[in-house]
Coordinates of C-alpha atoms and ligand atoms in Angstrom, one line a residue:
S220 CA 21.1 -16.2 -69.3
G221 CA 23.5 -13.5 -70.4
V222 CA 24.0 -11.8 -66.9
V223 CA 27.4 -13.3 -65.7
T224 CA 27.9 -12.9 -61.7
Y225 CA 31.9 -11.9 -60.9
D226 CA 32.3 -13.9 -57.9
E227 CA 36.1 -12.5 -57.7
G228 CA 38.8 -15.5 -56.6
Y229 CA 35.7 -17.9 -56.6
G230 CA 35.1 -17.3 -52.7
N231 CA 31.7 -18.1 -52.9
T232 CA 31.2 -19.8 -56.3
G233 CA 30.7 -23.8 -55.9
S234 CA 32.3 -25.7 -59.0
C235 CA 30.9 -29.0 -58.7
E236 CA 28.8 -31.6 -56.3
S237 CA 31.4 -34.0 -54.2
K238 CA 30.9 -36.5 -51.2
I239 CA 34.7 -36.6 -50.6
T240 CA 36.2 -33.8 -48.4
F241 CA 33.7 -31.9 -45.4
I242 CA 35.1 -28.7 -44.2
D243 CA 33.2 -26.4 -42.3
G244 CA 35.8 -23.1 -41.6
E245 CA 33.6 -21.4 -39.1
K246 CA 33.8 -24.1 -36.7
G247 CA 37.5 -25.9 -37.9
I248 CA 36.0 -28.8 -39.5
L249 CA 37.5 -31.1 -41.4
R250 CA 36.2 -34.7 -42.6
Y251 CA 37.3 -37.3 -44.9
R252 CA 34.3 -38.7 -46.2
G253 CA 32.4 -38.4 -43.0
Y254 CA 35.1 -39.3 -41.1
P255 CA 36.7 -36.1 -38.4
I256 CA 40.5 -35.5 -39.7
E257 CA 41.5 -36.0 -35.7
E258 CA 40.3 -39.3 -36.2
I259 CA 41.7 -40.4 -38.8
A260 CA 45.1 -39.0 -37.9
E261 CA 44.4 -40.9 -34.6
N262 CA 43.7 -44.2 -35.7
S263 CA 44.9 -44.4 -39.9
N264 CA 48.2 -44.0 -42.0
F265 CA 48.3 -42.7 -45.2
V266 CA 47.6 -45.3 -47.5
E267 CA 44.3 -46.1 -45.6
A268 CA 43.2 -42.6 -46.2
A269 CA 44.1 -42.6 -49.4
Y270 CA 41.9 -45.8 -50.7
L271 CA 39.2 -44.0 -48.0
T272 CA 39.4 -40.9 -50.0
I273 CA 38.7 -42.4 -53.6
Y274 CA 36.9 -45.1 -52.8
G275 CA 34.9 -43.5 -50.1
E276 CA 34.8 -46.4 -47.5
L277 CA 37.7 -47.4 -45.1
P278 CA 39.0 -50.6 -46.6
K279 CA 38.5 -54.2 -45.0
A280 CA 41.5 -56.2 -43.7
D281 CA 42.1 -58.2 -47.0
E282 CA 41.1 -54.5 -49.0
L283 CA 43.8 -52.5 -47.2
R284 CA 46.0 -56.1 -47.8
N285 CA 45.7 -56.2 -50.8
Y286 CA 45.9 -52.0 -52.2
S287 CA 48.9 -51.8 -50.1
R288 CA 50.9 -54.6 -51.5
R289 CA 49.3 -52.7 -55.0
I290 CA 51.1 -49.8 -54.4
L291 CA 54.5 -51.0 -52.4
R292 CA 55.0 -53.4 -55.2
G293 CA 54.6 -50.5 -57.4
A294 CA 57.4 -48.5 -56.8
S295 CA 59.6 -48.8 -59.4
I296 CA 59.6 -46.6 -62.6
H297 CA 60.4 -47.8 -66.6
E298 CA 64.5 -47.7 -66.8
G299 CA 64.1 -45.4 -69.6
M300 CA 62.4 -43.4 -67.5
K301 CA 65.7 -42.5 -65.5
N302 CA 67.1 -40.5 -68.5
L303 CA 64.7 -37.8 -68.8
F304 CA 66.5 -36.6 -65.6
N305 CA 69.3 -35.9 -68.0
G306 CA 67.9 -33.8 -70.0
F307 CA 66.8 -30.9 -66.4
P308 CA 69.7 -28.3 -65.6
T309 CA 70.7 -29.6 -62.3
N310 CA 69.1 -26.8 -60.7
A311 CA 65.6 -27.7 -61.4
H312 CA 63.1 -27.2 -59.0
P313 CA 61.7 -30.5 -57.5
M314 CA 58.4 -29.9 -58.8
V315 CA 59.1 -28.8 -62.5
I316 CA 60.3 -32.6 -62.7
L317 CA 57.6 -33.6 -60.9
S318 CA 55.3 -31.9 -63.0
A319 CA 56.7 -33.1 -66.1
L320 CA 57.5 -36.6 -65.2
L321 CA 54.0 -37.2 -63.6
N322 CA 52.8 -36.4 -67.4
T323 CA 55.2 -38.1 -69.0
L324 CA 54.8 -40.8 -66.7
G325 CA 50.9 -41.5 -68.6
S326 CA 53.3 -42.0 -71.8
Y327 CA 54.8 -45.0 -70.3
Y328 CA 51.3 -46.8 -69.7
P329 CA 49.4 -45.4 -72.8
E330 CA 46.3 -48.4 -72.0
L331 CA 45.8 -46.1 -68.9
A332 CA 45.7 -42.8 -70.0
T333 CA 44.2 -42.8 -73.2
N334 CA 42.2 -38.9 -73.0
D335 CA 39.0 -41.8 -73.7
R336 CA 36.7 -41.0 -70.5
Q337 CA 35.6 -44.6 -70.5
K338 CA 39.0 -46.1 -70.8
D339 CA 40.3 -44.2 -68.4
L340 CA 37.7 -45.1 -66.1
D341 CA 37.9 -48.7 -66.8
N342 CA 41.2 -48.8 -65.8
F343 CA 41.2 -45.9 -63.4
D344 CA 42.5 -48.7 -60.1
D345 CA 45.9 -49.5 -61.9
A346 CA 46.1 -45.6 -63.0
A347 CA 45.6 -44.8 -59.5
A348 CA 47.7 -47.0 -57.7
T349 CA 50.4 -46.8 -60.2
L350 CA 50.7 -42.4 -59.3
I351 CA 50.4 -43.3 -55.8
S352 CA 53.3 -45.3 -55.6
K353 CA 55.3 -44.0 -58.5
V354 CA 55.0 -40.1 -57.4
R355 CA 57.2 -41.1 -54.1
T356 CA 59.7 -42.4 -57.2
V357 CA 60.1 -39.4 -59.3
A358 CA 60.3 -37.0 -56.6
A359 CA 63.1 -38.8 -54.9
M360 CA 65.1 -39.1 -57.8
S361 CA 64.4 -35.2 -58.6
Y362 CA 66.3 -34.8 -54.8
R363 CA 68.7 -37.2 -55.9
M364 CA 69.5 -35.7 -59.1
K365 CA 69.7 -32.8 -57.9
H366 CA 72.8 -33.2 -55.5
G367 CA 74.4 -35.3 -58.2
L368 CA 73.5 -38.5 -55.7
P369 CA 73.2 -42.0 -57.3
F370 CA 69.3 -43.2 -57.6
I371 CA 68.1 -45.7 -55.3
Y372 CA 65.9 -48.5 -56.1
P373 CA 63.1 -49.2 -54.1
K374 CA 62.2 -51.9 -51.6
P375 CA 58.6 -53.3 -51.9
K376 CA 59.4 -54.4 -48.0
L377 CA 59.4 -51.1 -47.0
S378 CA 55.8 -49.0 -46.0
Y379 CA 55.1 -46.2 -47.9
C380 CA 57.1 -43.6 -46.2
A381 CA 59.8 -45.9 -45.2
N382 CA 60.6 -46.5 -49.1
F383 CA 60.3 -42.7 -49.8
L384 CA 62.7 -42.1 -46.8
H385 CA 65.1 -45.2 -48.2
M386 CA 64.9 -43.5 -51.6
M387 CA 65.6 -40.2 -50.3
F388 CA 68.8 -41.6 -48.1
S389 CA 70.1 -44.1 -48.5
E390 CA 73.1 -44.9 -50.4
P391 CA 74.4 -47.6 -52.7
Y392 CA 76.7 -49.2 -49.9
N393 CA 75.1 -47.9 -46.7
D394 CA 70.6 -48.1 -45.8
Y395 CA 69.6 -44.7 -44.2
V396 CA 68.2 -45.7 -40.3
L397 CA 64.6 -45.9 -40.4
H398 CA 63.7 -44.1 -37.0
D399 CA 59.7 -44.8 -36.2
D400 CA 59.1 -41.5 -35.3
V401 CA 60.6 -40.2 -38.1
V402 CA 58.8 -42.3 -40.3
N403 CA 55.7 -41.5 -38.3
A404 CA 55.9 -38.0 -38.8
L405 CA 56.2 -38.1 -42.4
D406 CA 53.0 -40.8 -42.5
L407 CA 51.2 -37.9 -40.3
I408 CA 52.3 -34.9 -42.9
F409 CA 50.6 -37.1 -45.9
L410 CA 47.6 -38.6 -44.3
L411 CA 46.7 -34.4 -42.7
H412 CA 47.2 -33.7 -46.6
A413 CA 45.4 -35.9 -48.7
D414 CA 42.2 -34.2 -49.3
H415 CA 40.8 -30.1 -49.0
E416 CA 38.0 -29.8 -51.1
Q417 CA 38.0 -27.5 -53.9
N418 CA 41.2 -25.8 -52.9
C419 CA 43.6 -24.0 -56.3
S420 CA 45.3 -27.3 -56.7
T421 CA 42.3 -29.7 -56.9
S422 CA 40.1 -27.4 -58.6
T423 CA 42.8 -27.3 -61.5
V424 CA 43.1 -30.9 -61.5
R425 CA 38.8 -30.6 -62.5
M426 CA 39.4 -28.6 -64.7
V427 CA 41.6 -30.2 -66.8
A428 CA 39.6 -33.1 -66.1
S429 CA 36.6 -31.6 -67.7
G430 CA 37.9 -31.4 -71.1
G431 CA 38.7 -35.1 -71.4
A432 CA 41.9 -35.3 -70.0
N433 CA 43.3 -38.6 -68.6
L434 CA 44.5 -38.6 -64.9
F435 CA 48.1 -38.5 -65.0
A436 CA 48.0 -35.3 -67.1
S437 CA 45.6 -33.7 -64.9
V438 CA 47.8 -34.6 -61.8
S439 CA 50.5 -33.1 -63.6
A440 CA 48.7 -29.6 -63.4
G441 CA 48.0 -30.3 -59.8
V442 CA 51.5 -30.0 -59.6
C443 CA 52.0 -26.6 -61.1
A444 CA 48.6 -25.2 -59.3
L445 CA 50.1 -26.5 -55.9
W446 CA 53.8 -25.0 -56.8
G447 CA 52.7 -21.4 -55.6
P448 CA 53.8 -19.6 -52.5
L449 CA 49.8 -18.5 -51.5
H450 CA 49.3 -22.7 -51.6
G451 CA 51.6 -25.3 -51.6
G452 CA 54.5 -23.6 -51.7
A453 CA 53.5 -21.7 -48.2
N454 CA 55.7 -25.0 -46.3
M455 CA 58.5 -23.9 -47.6
A456 CA 57.5 -20.0 -47.7
V457 CA 57.3 -20.2 -43.5
V458 CA 60.4 -22.1 -43.0
K459 CA 62.4 -19.2 -45.3
M460 CA 60.6 -16.9 -42.7
L461 CA 61.7 -18.0 -39.4
Q462 CA 65.0 -18.3 -40.5
D463 CA 65.0 -15.4 -41.6
I464 CA 63.6 -13.9 -38.4
H465 CA 66.2 -15.6 -36.7
A466 CA 68.9 -14.3 -38.2
S467 CA 68.0 -11.1 -38.0
G468 CA 68.1 -11.3 -34.3
D469 CA 64.1 -10.1 -34.1
D470 CA 61.2 -12.3 -31.5
G471 CA 58.8 -12.3 -33.9
T472 CA 57.4 -8.9 -32.8
D473 CA 59.2 -6.4 -35.9
F474 CA 58.0 -9.3 -38.3
I475 CA 54.5 -9.2 -36.6
E476 CA 54.2 -5.7 -37.1
K477 CA 55.6 -5.6 -41.1
A478 CA 53.0 -8.1 -41.7
K479 CA 50.4 -6.2 -40.4
T480 CA 51.5 -3.3 -42.4
G481 CA 51.2 -5.5 -45.6
E482 CA 54.9 -4.4 -45.9
T483 CA 55.4 -8.8 -45.7
R484 CA 52.7 -11.6 -45.2
L485 CA 52.7 -14.1 -41.7
M486 CA 53.2 -17.4 -43.9
G487 CA 51.2 -20.1 -42.2
F488 CA 48.2 -17.9 -41.1
G489 CA 44.8 -17.7 -43.2
H490 CA 42.6 -19.7 -44.9
R491 CA 40.6 -18.5 -47.5
V492 CA 37.8 -21.0 -46.2
Y493 CA 38.9 -21.4 -42.0
K494 CA 37.7 -18.8 -40.3
N495 CA 38.9 -20.4 -36.8
Y496 CA 41.7 -22.7 -36.3
D497 CA 42.8 -25.2 -39.0
P498 CA 42.0 -28.7 -38.0
R499 CA 45.3 -29.9 -39.5
A500 CA 47.6 -27.3 -37.8
K501 CA 46.3 -28.2 -34.3
I502 CA 47.6 -31.3 -34.8
L503 CA 50.8 -30.9 -36.2
G504 CA 51.5 -28.2 -33.8
E505 CA 51.0 -31.4 -30.9
A506 CA 52.8 -33.4 -33.7
A507 CA 55.9 -30.8 -33.9
E508 CA 56.3 -31.2 -30.0
R509 CA 56.3 -35.1 -30.0
V510 CA 58.5 -35.2 -32.7
F511 CA 60.9 -32.8 -31.6
A512 CA 61.4 -34.5 -28.0
A513 CA 61.6 -37.7 -29.4
L514 CA 64.8 -36.5 -31.5
N515 CA 66.0 -34.2 -28.8
I516 CA 66.1 -31.6 -31.4
N517 CA 65.8 -28.3 -29.7
D518 CA 65.1 -25.9 -32.8
P519 CA 65.1 -22.2 -31.7
L520 CA 62.4 -22.0 -35.2
L521 CA 59.5 -23.8 -33.1
D522 CA 60.5 -21.4 -30.2
I523 CA 59.9 -18.2 -33.2
A524 CA 56.9 -20.2 -34.5
R525 CA 55.1 -20.5 -31.6
R526 CA 56.1 -16.7 -30.2
L527 CA 54.2 -15.6 -33.6
E528 CA 51.2 -17.9 -33.3
T529 CA 51.0 -16.1 -29.3
K530 CA 51.5 -12.7 -31.0
A531 CA 48.9 -13.0 -33.7
R532 CA 46.4 -14.5 -31.5
E533 CA 46.6 -11.7 -29.0
D534 CA 46.4 -9.0 -31.5
D535 CA 43.5 -7.7 -33.3
Y536 CA 44.6 -7.1 -36.7
F537 CA 45.2 -11.2 -37.0
V538 CA 42.1 -11.7 -34.6
S539 CA 39.3 -9.1 -36.6
R540 CA 40.6 -11.0 -40.1
N541 CA 40.8 -14.3 -38.2
L542 CA 43.7 -15.6 -39.5
Y543 CA 44.9 -18.5 -37.2
P544 CA 47.9 -21.4 -38.4
N545 CA 46.6 -23.1 -41.6
V546 CA 48.5 -26.6 -41.9
D547 CA 51.6 -25.5 -43.3
F548 CA 52.7 -23.4 -40.4
Y549 CA 53.8 -26.4 -38.7
S550 CA 54.1 -29.3 -41.6
G551 CA 57.5 -26.9 -42.6
I552 CA 59.3 -27.0 -39.1
I553 CA 58.3 -30.7 -38.9
L554 CA 60.2 -31.2 -42.4
Q555 CA 63.0 -29.9 -41.6
A556 CA 63.3 -31.4 -38.6
I557 CA 62.8 -34.9 -39.7
G558 CA 66.0 -34.0 -42.0
L559 CA 64.1 -33.0 -45.5
P560 CA 65.3 -30.4 -47.5
L561 CA 63.2 -27.3 -48.3
D562 CA 63.2 -27.9 -52.1
M563 CA 61.4 -30.6 -51.0
F564 CA 58.5 -29.5 -48.8
T565 CA 56.1 -28.6 -51.3
V566 CA 56.9 -32.1 -53.3
I567 CA 56.0 -33.8 -49.8
F568 CA 53.0 -31.6 -49.7
A569 CA 51.9 -32.9 -53.5
I570 CA 52.6 -36.6 -52.6
G571 CA 50.4 -36.3 -49.9
R572 CA 47.7 -35.1 -52.1
M573 CA 47.9 -37.2 -54.7
P574 CA 44.6 -38.9 -53.3
G575 CA 42.5 -36.3 -52.8
W576 CA 43.6 -35.6 -57.0
I577 CA 42.4 -38.7 -58.4
A578 CA 39.9 -39.1 -56.0
N579 CA 38.6 -35.2 -57.6
W580 CA 39.0 -36.9 -61.0
K581 CA 37.2 -39.9 -60.6
E582 CA 34.1 -38.0 -59.1
L583 CA 34.3 -36.0 -61.8
A584 CA 35.4 -38.2 -63.9
E585 CA 32.1 -40.5 -63.2
S586 CA 29.8 -37.3 -63.1
G587 CA 29.6 -37.0 -66.7
A588 CA 30.3 -33.3 -65.9
R589 CA 30.4 -30.9 -69.1
I590 CA 33.7 -28.9 -69.5
H591 CA 34.4 -26.5 -67.2
R592 CA 34.3 -22.9 -68.6
P593 CA 34.2 -19.9 -66.4
R594 CA 32.9 -16.3 -67.9
Q595 CA 34.7 -13.5 -67.6
I596 CA 33.6 -9.8 -66.9
Y597 CA 34.9 -7.9 -70.2
Q598 CA 36.7 -4.6 -69.0
G599 CA 38.9 -3.9 -72.0
S600 CA 38.4 -1.2 -74.7
T601 CA 35.4 -1.4 -76.6
Q602 CA 35.4 -1.5 -80.4
R603 CA 38.3 0.3 -82.6
P604 CA 38.9 0.4 -85.8
Y605 CA 42.5 -1.2 -86.7
V606 CA 45.7 1.3 -86.8
K607 CA 48.1 0.2 -89.8
M608 CA 51.9 0.1 -88.4
E609 CA 53.3 3.4 -89.9
A610 CA 50.0 5.2 -88.4
R611 CA 50.9 4.2 -84.2
Ligands
CMC561 N1 49.7 -12.4 -43.0 C1 49.0 -10.9 -42.8 N2 47.7 -10.4 -43.2 C2 46.9 -11.4 -44.2 C3 47.8 -12.9 -44.4 C4 48.7 -13.1 -43.7 N3 49.1 -14.4 -43.9 N4 46.0 -13.9 -45.0 C5 45.6 -12.5 -44.8 N5 45.5 -11.5 -44.8 C6 45.3 -10.4 -44.8 C7 45.0 -9.7 -45.7 O1 46.2 -8.9 -46.2 C8 43.8 -8.8 -46.1 O2 43.5 -8.0 -44.6 P1 42.5 -7.2 -45.6 O3 41.3 -7.1 -45.6 O4 42.9 -5.5 -44.5 O5 43.2 -6.7 -46.8 C9 42.8 -10.0 -45.1 O6 44.3 -10.6 -44.5 C10 42.0 -11.1 -46.0 O7 43.0 -11.5 -46.9 P2 43.0 -12.7 -48.4 O8 44.2 -12.1 -48.8 O9 42.0 -11.8 -49.2 O10 42.6 -13.3 -48.1 P3 42.6 -14.9 -49.0 O11 41.4 -15.8 -48.4 O12 42.1 -14.8 -50.7 O13 43.6 -16.1 -48.9 C11 45.6 -16.8 -48.1 C12 44.3 -16.7 -48.1 C13 45.4 -18.3 -47.5 C14 46.4 -17.2 -49.7 C15 46.0 -16.2 -47.5 O14 45.5 -16.0 -46.2 C16 48.0 -16.0 -47.6 O15 48.3 -15.3 -47.8 N6 48.7 -16.5 -45.9 C17 49.9 -17.2 -46.4 C18 49.7 -18.0 -47.1 C19 49.3 -18.9 -46.8 O16 49.9 -19.4 -45.3 N7 49.3 -20.4 -47.8 C20 48.8 -21.9 -47.2 C21 47.0 -21.8 -47.3 S1 46.5 -23.0 -46.3 C22 47.5 -24.4 -47.1 C23 47.7 -24.3 -49.0 O17 46.4 -24.6 -49.1 O18 48.7 -24.7 -49.2

């Protein structure tokens, strides 16, 4: 029909039918394929959660073994890809490198990235495992390049997270000492990010895919969408905010007042869908205590975060707007505590979200959905005659 409904920011538009992730924002419920996030966080790990998200069922023991093996073995990238890193300025943001190289990765596997929907679906398993495995390698290499450090090759024997930490922090002559609490905390962060239904980056992946683009191109667009501070960039923004508050000598009181006037935002607070506590923030808030205790860290930033949370939850401005901590509020503090550099935080989010992007690409591709093509409400000028240069 000719009538176009305007829904600013798609707040009330269902863009697809999906069986992957369920959110009840009023009640603070999140489930992957029907399983509550709390139970997955307690019993599972990232690779299993990735399998569940993508294939819809918890893997049986041999399925998980085969899948893990495939991912663990696939971490190397083509030697030729190393040259690509030389073309970036050394201060290039790792998210720039990540999006560019994930798209490029597809061109190293032309049979997996054909833009022929049926062929791309036929080779989906390979493409998905390739991306989940190699996204770590590209991420770690972008960090090494930025800091002028030699690239570290993956070790197929290490677990998913351990291998990432190894590629990030080992030296050619000295292996990074892996600490179980660090590995587990990172695994938990990846797991909690695995999918979150039609957020900005996942919708972007679906949008790009709906035109028939291959999986590599689609997730590379997802990385770009994730980069912004209102989305995946928030975990970085939270830590910067806490550092600034700490440096200014404020205990959080002044900052809360500024957030209420709109002068600034309380980063890591608020969510389009959750009008209750983000269940991921609850899990991470508790994990933060555990990690800090296990690593014997006394970080004033955690105290400031706790104080901000208490103040905000007693304040009518935040209460009346249903503003609660979201996943980014505590993830950044944990990432910092386990030694990950600030400019890698959003990259970590991207690694974690990869299964969700992939699962949504698959669901869209299999559904045969038509190209996504929203309409608009035109507000520009009505017809007017062209004005020649000399008459302007
Ligand atoms: N601090 C202060 N005020 C806020 C905040 C905040 N963090 N978030 C929302 N508000 C206010 C906003 O000013 C508005 O007030 P009013 O009705 O008086 O104009 C009201 O709450 C509704 O906000 P909105 O911007 O219309 O809500 P939205 O659904 O468009 O935005 C959001 C959601 C997450 C972008 C927003 O809450 C925000 O900017 N939060 C901070 C950034 C952040 O933490 N992002 C991570 C989101 S979760 C994971 C992810 O996607 O990466």
